[in-house]
């Protein structure tokens, strides 16, 4: 079995590469990643010498390079993690999101049609459903919830999902889609809430919470997401969408206070800053379908997952310190300078 894993040098993709190489010693895993600011080759260092692993530095938008790779590898499956993934960046500059997330998905699927494939899997997001109101805790996203996006990022992911389903219906491409809630865990890029707050707290820097911090996210440990995708690509039904999430809703301010407590840092570091434009209020997944059909359930409790994550960031300072000392400095200044304290 040969699987092309795109975006494997990023957060979830790298965790998926490790999971698959560990669990399936007879699989060949080919990582296709163009190493944007979010891709980090040092993350894949532990598997670079594994004979079942190959890294290829190309973009999923480069048709010629993608076709060449399919000719060389004749993959059985493609799992597409490659994307521009940060909502705040999409608000500043949507274009690259359309290019990578929509066009890149189409190029990969065209290659699948041309060379044949057993499964094309699209790693999507619960953000395609928009958001839920805070005063309706009885509501959850199901696979039938209408697509209703808020940001350029989520719109680009929704467009990609629609293309994937269209390629299934029109060309009979054997596809599946997973729509997961917020992940956390090792190798999470420090621009995102949890690693950003860990890194800032460790450096005794202000912890910038957007608005009142009452927005709710449904947090899932990254390993549980990887296990869900593993189940879907092997046993999930072709043409289907599976929601992935763990009934673990927390407000942003709760998360930041937990991090302060775990690190022994004062809550006085918390600063409330200007809100994200179009900020989604609440995400909450109903995972009934993947549980009933594939037996998936989240295994890591948040209390354990956040401890493991913090421990990882403490033990792997070099990984994130290298990131935040480079180009990230300019990003941080640009992104947070205009977010006035409120
Ligand atoms: P990430 O930003 O950490 O990593 C993205 C990876 O894709 C990087 O390695 C980057 O170099 C690569 N990439 C970007 N553009 C590329 C291109 N044109 N060609 C090849 N590689 C390219 O992202 P992540 O958080 O690991 O998310 C992975 C996927 O999961 C994304 O599709 C995202 O939409 C989805 N998702 C993320 C979450 C989450 O909580 N992080 C939740 C649900 C779904
Ligand atoms: O739900 C799945 C999505 O989760 C994925 O599709 C995205 O790729 C992923 O980035 C994530 O999107 P969010 O926008 O929910 O994640 P982020 O970590 O950027 O923000 C989480 C919440 O924290 C959100 O309500 C905004 C808030 N926030 C974020 C940052 C970076 C802050 O209050 N301060 C911050 O500095």
Short mmCIF file of C-alpha atoms and ligand atoms in Angstrom, two decimals:
data_model
loop_
_atom_site.label_atom_id
_atom_site.label_comp_id
_atom_site.label_asym_id
_atom_site.label_seq_id
_atom_site.Cartn_x
_atom_site.Cartn_y
_atom_site.Cartn_z
CA UNK A 1 0.00 0.00 0.00
CA UNK A 2 1.42 3.39 -1.01
CA UNK A 3 -0.18 6.52 0.44
CA UNK A 4 0.63 10.07 -0.59
CA UNK A 5 0.18 12.29 2.47
CA UNK A 6 0.14 15.96 1.47
CA UNK A 7 0.97 18.61 4.07
CA UNK A 8 2.87 16.00 6.09
CA UNK A 9 5.38 18.57 7.36
CA UNK A 10 2.61 20.49 9.15
CA UNK A 11 0.88 19.91 12.46
CA UNK A 12 -1.73 17.19 11.84
CA UNK A 13 -0.05 15.79 8.72
CA UNK A 14 3.19 15.01 10.60
CA UNK A 15 1.30 13.34 13.43
CA UNK A 16 -0.52 11.27 10.78
CA UNK A 17 2.76 10.27 9.08
CA UNK A 18 4.14 9.04 12.45
CA UNK A 19 0.89 7.21 13.24
CA UNK A 20 0.81 5.40 9.87
CA UNK A 21 4.51 4.42 9.80
CA UNK A 22 4.18 3.05 13.32
CA UNK A 23 0.97 1.16 12.80
CA UNK A 24 1.55 -0.19 9.28
CA UNK A 25 5.20 -1.27 8.89
CA UNK A 26 4.50 -2.59 5.38
CA UNK A 27 2.99 0.68 4.04
CA UNK A 28 4.93 3.19 1.99
CA UNK A 29 4.21 6.79 3.05
CA UNK A 30 5.14 9.54 0.61
CA UNK A 31 4.92 13.05 2.03
CA UNK A 32 4.25 15.81 -0.51
CA UNK A 33 4.77 19.24 1.04
CA UNK A 34 6.11 22.50 -0.39
CA UNK A 35 7.25 23.72 3.07
CA UNK A 36 5.39 27.00 3.46
CA UNK A 37 5.97 28.99 6.67
CA UNK A 38 3.89 26.28 8.42
CA UNK A 39 5.86 23.30 7.11
CA UNK A 40 8.93 22.22 9.00
CA UNK A 41 11.30 19.55 7.75
CA UNK A 42 12.89 19.15 11.21
CA UNK A 43 9.54 17.78 12.39
CA UNK A 44 10.00 14.80 10.05
CA UNK A 45 13.62 14.22 11.11
CA UNK A 46 12.75 11.04 13.11
CA UNK A 47 11.40 9.28 9.99
CA UNK A 48 13.70 10.64 7.27
CA UNK A 49 15.82 7.46 7.32
CA UNK A 50 12.84 5.11 7.43
CA UNK A 51 12.98 3.09 4.16
CA UNK A 52 9.15 3.18 4.00
CA UNK A 53 9.14 6.98 3.95
CA UNK A 54 9.87 9.48 1.19
CA UNK A 55 9.70 13.28 1.36
CA UNK A 56 9.01 15.29 -1.79
CA UNK A 57 9.18 19.10 -1.74
CA UNK A 58 6.60 20.23 -4.28
CA UNK A 59 3.34 22.15 -4.26
CA UNK A 60 -0.04 20.47 -4.70
CA UNK A 61 -0.86 23.32 -7.09
CA UNK A 62 1.96 22.28 -9.46
CA UNK A 63 0.20 19.94 -11.89
CA UNK A 64 3.35 18.76 -13.64
CA UNK A 65 5.10 17.91 -10.34
CA UNK A 66 2.03 16.15 -8.97
CA UNK A 67 1.55 14.04 -12.12
CA UNK A 68 5.25 13.13 -12.11
CA UNK A 69 4.96 11.95 -8.51
CA UNK A 70 1.89 9.83 -9.33
CA UNK A 71 3.79 8.26 -12.26
CA UNK A 72 6.71 7.42 -9.96
CA UNK A 73 4.76 6.20 -6.94
CA UNK A 74 1.48 4.83 -8.36
CA UNK A 75 -0.26 5.57 -5.04
CA UNK A 76 -3.20 3.53 -3.76
CA UNK A 77 -4.47 6.43 -1.68
CA UNK A 78 -4.06 10.17 -1.21
CA UNK A 79 -4.77 11.89 2.10
CA UNK A 80 -4.84 15.65 1.57
CA UNK A 81 -3.81 17.71 4.61
CA UNK A 82 -2.00 20.39 2.57
CA UNK A 83 -3.67 23.73 3.08
CA UNK A 84 -3.33 27.26 4.25
CA UNK A 85 -4.88 26.71 7.66
CA UNK A 86 -4.93 29.93 9.70
CA UNK A 87 -8.16 31.97 9.78
CA UNK A 88 -6.42 35.25 10.78
CA UNK A 89 -4.03 35.01 7.83
CA UNK A 90 -6.96 34.36 5.47
CA UNK A 91 -8.58 37.59 6.66
CA UNK A 92 -5.40 39.52 5.79
CA UNK A 93 -4.69 37.80 2.48
CA UNK A 94 -7.29 35.39 1.03
CA UNK A 95 -5.61 34.73 -2.34
CA UNK A 96 -3.17 31.99 -1.38
CA UNK A 97 -6.02 30.21 0.43
CA UNK A 98 -8.00 29.99 -2.80
CA UNK A 99 -4.97 28.81 -4.72
CA UNK A 100 -3.78 26.10 -2.33
CA UNK A 101 -7.03 24.95 -0.77
CA UNK A 102 -9.22 24.93 -3.89
CA UNK A 103 -6.93 24.66 -6.93
CA UNK A 104 -4.50 22.33 -5.10
CA UNK A 105 -7.36 19.98 -4.24
CA UNK A 106 -8.50 19.93 -7.88
CA UNK A 107 -4.98 19.17 -9.15
CA UNK A 108 -4.63 16.24 -6.75
CA UNK A 109 -8.01 14.83 -7.78
CA UNK A 110 -7.20 15.26 -11.49
CA UNK A 111 -4.06 13.20 -10.88
CA UNK A 112 -6.19 10.58 -9.11
CA UNK A 113 -8.51 10.41 -12.11
CA UNK A 114 -5.65 10.21 -14.60
CA UNK A 115 -3.63 7.52 -12.83
CA UNK A 116 -6.37 5.71 -10.87
CA UNK A 117 -6.75 5.55 -7.10
CA UNK A 118 -8.44 3.40 -4.46
CA UNK A 119 -9.25 6.36 -2.20
CA UNK A 120 -8.87 10.13 -2.21
CA UNK A 121 -9.43 11.50 1.30
CA UNK A 122 -9.98 15.20 1.96
CA UNK A 123 -9.12 16.48 5.43
CA UNK A 124 -11.72 19.17 6.01
CA UNK A 125 -12.96 21.18 8.95
CA UNK A 126 -16.05 21.84 11.06
CA UNK A 127 -15.65 25.50 10.07
CA UNK A 128 -17.48 24.74 6.80
CA UNK A 129 -20.71 24.67 8.88
CA UNK A 130 -20.22 28.24 10.13
CA UNK A 131 -21.01 28.65 13.81
CA UNK A 132 -23.64 27.84 16.43
CA UNK A 133 -25.21 30.32 18.87
CA UNK A 134 -23.97 30.31 22.47
CA UNK A 135 -27.52 30.14 23.86
CA UNK A 136 -28.36 26.83 22.10
CA UNK A 137 -26.12 24.22 23.79
CA UNK A 138 -28.51 21.55 22.42
CA UNK A 139 -27.33 22.21 18.82
CA UNK A 140 -24.42 20.36 17.19
CA UNK A 141 -22.99 20.12 13.66
CA UNK A 142 -24.09 16.93 11.91
CA UNK A 143 -23.07 15.88 8.40
CA UNK A 144 -26.44 17.28 7.23
CA UNK A 145 -25.85 20.77 8.66
CA UNK A 146 -25.83 23.22 5.71
CA UNK A 147 -22.52 24.68 4.58
CA UNK A 148 -22.48 28.29 5.79
CA UNK A 149 -18.99 29.75 6.02
CA UNK A 150 -17.65 32.87 7.74
CA UNK A 151 -14.00 33.43 6.74
CA UNK A 152 -12.03 33.23 3.50
CA UNK A 153 -10.31 30.16 5.03
CA UNK A 154 -13.52 28.28 5.76
CA UNK A 155 -14.98 29.31 2.40
CA UNK A 156 -11.96 27.90 0.59
CA UNK A 157 -12.25 24.63 2.55
CA UNK A 158 -16.00 24.44 1.77
CA UNK A 159 -15.32 25.06 -1.93
CA UNK A 160 -12.81 22.21 -1.87
CA UNK A 161 -15.33 19.90 -0.17
CA UNK A 162 -17.93 20.67 -2.83
CA UNK A 163 -15.37 19.94 -5.57
CA UNK A 164 -14.49 16.62 -3.91
CA UNK A 165 -18.16 15.58 -3.81
CA UNK A 166 -18.60 16.78 -7.42
CA UNK A 167 -15.64 14.64 -8.59
CA UNK A 168 -17.31 11.68 -6.90
CA UNK A 169 -20.69 12.24 -8.51
CA UNK A 170 -19.44 13.31 -11.95
CA UNK A 171 -16.39 11.08 -12.43
CA UNK A 172 -17.04 8.35 -9.86
CA UNK A 173 -13.81 9.22 -7.99
CA UNK A 174 -13.68 7.14 -4.76
CA UNK A 175 -13.53 9.96 -2.24
CA UNK A 176 -14.20 10.53 1.45
CA UNK A 177 -14.18 13.67 3.59
CA UNK A 178 -13.60 14.18 7.32
CA UNK A 179 -14.67 17.40 9.03
CA UNK A 180 -12.86 17.73 12.32
CA UNK A 181 -13.01 20.20 15.18
CA UNK A 182 -10.01 22.05 16.67
CA UNK A 183 -6.96 19.83 17.19
CA UNK A 184 -4.23 20.32 19.78
CA UNK A 185 -1.02 18.43 20.56
CA UNK A 186 2.67 18.20 19.54
CA UNK A 187 3.96 20.17 16.51
CA UNK A 188 1.04 22.64 16.55
CA UNK A 189 2.31 25.81 14.87
CA UNK A 190 2.69 28.64 17.43
CA UNK A 191 0.33 31.02 15.58
CA UNK A 192 -2.68 29.00 16.86
CA UNK A 193 -4.38 29.59 20.23
CA UNK A 194 -2.99 26.81 22.43
CA UNK A 195 0.69 26.83 21.35
CA UNK A 196 0.68 30.64 21.12
CA UNK A 197 -0.51 30.94 24.71
CA UNK A 198 1.97 28.30 25.94
CA UNK A 199 4.90 30.04 24.20
CA UNK A 200 3.88 33.54 25.35
CA UNK A 201 3.23 32.41 28.92
CA UNK A 202 6.63 30.69 29.09
CA UNK A 203 8.20 33.97 27.92
CA UNK A 204 6.06 36.00 30.38
CA UNK A 205 4.53 37.86 27.43
CA UNK A 206 0.92 39.13 27.27
CA UNK A 207 -1.71 36.50 26.36
CA UNK A 208 -3.88 38.14 23.68
CA UNK A 209 -7.48 36.89 23.98
CA UNK A 210 -9.76 38.11 21.19
CA UNK A 211 -12.77 39.99 22.58
CA UNK A 212 -14.20 38.60 25.79
CA UNK A 213 -12.85 35.13 25.10
CA UNK A 214 -16.29 33.54 25.27
CA UNK A 215 -16.07 31.86 21.86
CA UNK A 216 -16.29 28.09 22.17
CA UNK A 217 -14.16 25.50 20.38
CA UNK A 218 -14.51 21.69 20.56
CA UNK A 219 -10.93 20.50 21.25
CA UNK A 220 -9.63 17.09 20.10
CA UNK A 221 -6.20 15.57 20.76
CA UNK A 222 -4.42 15.25 17.40
CA UNK A 223 -3.73 11.50 17.78
CA UNK A 224 -7.49 10.89 18.01
CA UNK A 225 -7.99 12.77 14.74
CA UNK A 226 -5.27 10.66 13.07
CA UNK A 227 -6.98 7.45 14.26
CA UNK A 228 -10.30 8.68 12.84
CA UNK A 229 -8.75 9.31 9.41
CA UNK A 230 -7.03 5.91 9.52
CA UNK A 231 -10.44 4.27 10.12
CA UNK A 232 -12.19 6.30 7.40
CA UNK A 233 -9.65 5.58 4.65
CA UNK A 234 -9.75 1.85 5.41
CA UNK A 235 -13.38 1.22 6.39
CA UNK A 236 -15.34 4.40 5.69
CA UNK A 237 -17.87 4.43 2.88
CA UNK A 238 -16.90 6.04 -0.44
CA UNK A 239 -18.66 9.34 -1.19
CA UNK A 240 -19.36 9.99 2.50
CA UNK A 241 -18.61 12.82 4.91
CA UNK A 242 -17.66 12.00 8.53
CA UNK A 243 -17.66 14.58 11.33
CA UNK A 244 -14.89 14.12 13.89
CA UNK A 245 -15.04 15.72 17.33
CA UNK A 246 -15.05 14.80 20.95
CA UNK A 247 -17.74 16.70 22.90
CA UNK A 248 -15.04 18.75 24.55
CA UNK A 249 -16.28 22.31 24.34
CA UNK A 250 -14.35 25.04 26.10
CA UNK A 251 -14.36 28.83 25.90
CA UNK A 252 -11.10 30.45 24.85
CA UNK A 253 -10.74 32.16 28.21
CA UNK A 254 -11.10 28.77 29.99
CA UNK A 255 -8.31 27.37 27.81
CA UNK A 256 -5.97 30.28 28.52
CA UNK A 257 -6.63 30.07 32.27
CA UNK A 258 -5.92 26.30 32.23
CA UNK A 259 -2.59 26.98 30.49
CA UNK A 260 -1.68 29.68 33.07
CA UNK A 261 -2.51 27.26 35.89
CA UNK A 262 -0.55 24.34 34.41
CA UNK A 263 2.51 26.57 33.86
CA UNK A 264 2.22 28.36 37.19
CA UNK A 265 1.88 31.73 35.45
CA UNK A 266 -0.33 34.60 36.67
CA UNK A 267 -3.67 35.29 34.94
CA UNK A 268 -2.66 38.94 34.94
CA UNK A 269 -0.74 38.10 31.72
CA UNK A 270 -4.14 37.83 29.96
CA UNK A 271 -4.99 40.86 27.82
CA UNK A 272 -8.27 41.24 25.98
CA UNK A 273 -7.62 42.58 22.49
CA UNK A 274 -9.71 43.59 19.46
CA UNK A 275 -11.86 40.73 18.19
CA UNK A 276 -11.27 38.68 15.02
CA UNK A 277 -13.43 39.96 12.13
CA UNK A 278 -16.44 37.69 11.52
CA UNK A 279 -15.43 35.61 14.57
CA UNK A 280 -17.35 32.31 14.79
CA UNK A 281 -19.02 31.94 18.22
CA UNK A 282 -19.24 28.21 18.81
CA UNK A 283 -18.19 24.98 17.12
CA UNK A 284 -19.56 21.66 18.39
CA UNK A 285 -19.46 18.33 16.55
CA UNK A 286 -21.97 15.50 16.72
CA UNK A 287 -19.73 12.44 16.08
CA UNK A 288 -22.60 9.89 16.06
CA UNK A 289 -22.03 8.78 12.45
CA UNK A 290 -18.33 7.91 12.78
CA UNK A 291 -19.03 6.25 16.12
CA UNK A 292 -21.91 4.11 14.83
CA UNK A 293 -20.32 3.17 11.49
CA UNK A 294 -16.65 2.87 12.40
CA UNK A 295 -16.59 2.55 16.19
CA UNK A 296 -14.48 5.70 16.61
CA UNK A 297 -14.44 7.50 19.95
CA UNK A 298 -11.93 10.04 21.24
CA UNK A 299 -9.50 8.32 23.63
CA UNK A 300 -7.59 11.23 25.18
CA UNK A 301 -9.38 13.23 27.87
CA UNK A 302 -8.71 16.96 27.66
CA UNK A 303 -7.17 17.08 31.16
CA UNK A 304 -4.59 14.49 30.06
CA UNK A 305 -4.13 15.83 26.52
CA UNK A 306 -3.37 19.38 27.62
CA UNK A 307 -0.84 18.13 30.20
CA UNK A 308 0.86 15.98 27.52
CA UNK A 309 0.86 18.93 25.12
CA UNK A 310 2.38 21.35 27.62
CA UNK A 311 5.00 18.75 28.56
CA UNK A 312 5.85 18.38 24.85
CA UNK A 313 6.31 22.14 24.43
CA UNK A 314 8.50 22.24 27.54
CA UNK A 315 10.64 19.34 26.29
CA UNK A 316 10.84 20.59 22.70
CA UNK A 317 11.63 24.27 23.21
CA UNK A 318 14.13 24.24 20.37
CA UNK A 319 11.40 23.30 17.87
CA UNK A 320 9.14 26.26 18.62
CA UNK A 321 11.82 28.74 19.70
CA UNK A 322 13.44 28.35 16.28
CA UNK A 323 10.07 29.09 14.66
CA UNK A 324 9.19 32.12 16.75
CA UNK A 325 12.64 33.66 16.45
CA UNK A 326 12.50 33.83 12.64
CA UNK A 327 9.99 35.29 10.16
CA UNK A 328 7.28 34.66 12.76
CA UNK A 329 8.44 37.78 14.65
CA UNK A 330 7.35 39.98 11.71
CA UNK A 331 4.05 38.11 11.48
CA UNK A 332 3.38 38.54 15.19
CA UNK A 333 4.16 42.24 15.18
CA UNK A 334 2.01 42.87 12.09
CA UNK A 335 -0.90 40.75 13.33
CA UNK A 336 -1.02 41.85 16.95
CA UNK A 337 0.17 45.49 16.71
CA UNK A 338 -3.22 46.60 15.34
CA UNK A 339 -5.17 44.57 17.92
CA UNK A 340 -5.71 47.23 20.51
CA UNK A 341 -6.23 46.27 24.12
CA UNK A 342 -9.89 46.50 25.11
P1 LIG B 1 -0.59 23.39 9.13
O1 LIG B 1 -0.74 24.81 8.68
O2 LIG B 1 0.09 23.09 10.41
O3 LIG B 1 0.17 22.56 7.98
C1 LIG B 1 -0.13 22.69 6.64
C2 LIG B 1 0.96 21.97 5.84
O4 LIG B 1 0.60 22.04 4.45
C3 LIG B 1 2.34 22.60 5.97
O5 LIG B 1 3.31 21.60 6.14
C4 LIG B 1 2.54 23.31 4.65
O6 LIG B 1 3.90 23.43 4.26
C5 LIG B 1 1.74 22.43 3.71
N1 LIG B 1 1.30 23.15 2.50
C6 LIG B 1 0.68 24.35 2.43
N2 LIG B 1 0.45 24.68 1.15
C7 LIG B 1 0.93 23.64 0.40
C8 LIG B 1 0.99 23.39 -1.00
N3 LIG B 1 0.52 24.28 -1.89
N4 LIG B 1 1.53 22.23 -1.41
C9 LIG B 1 2.04 21.33 -0.53
N5 LIG B 1 2.02 21.53 0.80
C10 LIG B 1 1.47 22.67 1.26
O7 LIG B 1 -2.06 22.81 9.09
P2 LIG B 1 -2.77 21.75 10.09
O8 LIG B 1 -3.31 22.49 11.26
O9 LIG B 1 -1.90 20.59 10.26
O10 LIG B 1 -4.04 21.34 9.20
C11 LIG B 1 -3.93 20.28 8.24
C12 LIG B 1 -5.26 20.12 7.54
O11 LIG B 1 -6.28 19.82 8.50
C13 LIG B 1 -5.73 21.37 6.81
O12 LIG B 1 -6.33 20.96 5.60
C14 LIG B 1 -6.76 21.99 7.73
O13 LIG B 1 -7.73 22.70 6.99
C15 LIG B 1 -7.36 20.74 8.38
N6 LIG B 1 -7.90 20.90 9.74
C16 LIG B 1 -7.13 21.47 10.74
C17 LIG B 1 -7.64 21.51 12.04
C18 LIG B 1 -6.83 22.10 13.17
O14 LIG B 1 -7.34 22.23 14.29
N7 LIG B 1 -5.56 22.42 12.99
C19 LIG B 1 -8.92 21.01 12.31
C20 LIG B 1 -9.69 20.48 11.26
C21 LIG B 1 -9.14 20.41 9.99
O1 LIG B 2 -12.28 24.07 13.91
C1 LIG B 2 -11.24 23.63 13.10
C2 LIG B 2 -10.30 24.77 12.78
O2 LIG B 2 -9.60 25.08 13.99
C3 LIG B 2 -9.32 24.45 11.65
O3 LIG B 2 -10.04 24.28 10.46
C4 LIG B 2 -8.29 25.57 11.47
O4 LIG B 2 -7.34 25.19 10.50
C5 LIG B 2 -7.61 25.79 12.79
O5 LIG B 2 -6.69 26.85 12.69
C6 LIG B 2 -8.63 26.09 13.89
O6 LIG B 2 -9.28 27.37 13.64
P1 LIG B 2 -9.61 28.40 14.83
O7 LIG B 2 -9.75 29.75 14.23
O8 LIG B 2 -10.69 27.90 15.70
O9 LIG B 2 -8.23 28.26 15.67
P2 LIG B 2 -7.26 29.35 16.33
O10 LIG B 2 -6.28 28.59 17.14
O11 LIG B 2 -6.76 30.36 15.37
O12 LIG B 2 -8.25 30.11 17.34
C7 LIG B 2 -8.98 29.41 18.33
C8 LIG B 2 -9.83 30.44 19.07
O13 LIG B 2 -8.97 31.30 19.84
C9 LIG B 2 -10.63 31.37 18.17
O14 LIG B 2 -11.88 31.65 18.77
C10 LIG B 2 -9.79 32.64 18.10
C11 LIG B 2 -9.11 32.67 19.46
N1 LIG B 2 -7.78 33.29 19.51
C12 LIG B 2 -6.82 32.85 18.65
C13 LIG B 2 -5.56 33.38 18.66
C14 LIG B 2 -4.50 32.92 17.68
C15 LIG B 2 -7.47 34.26 20.47
O15 LIG B 2 -8.33 34.63 21.29
N2 LIG B 2 -6.21 34.79 20.48
C16 LIG B 2 -5.24 34.41 19.61
O16 LIG B 2 -4.12 34.97 19.66
#
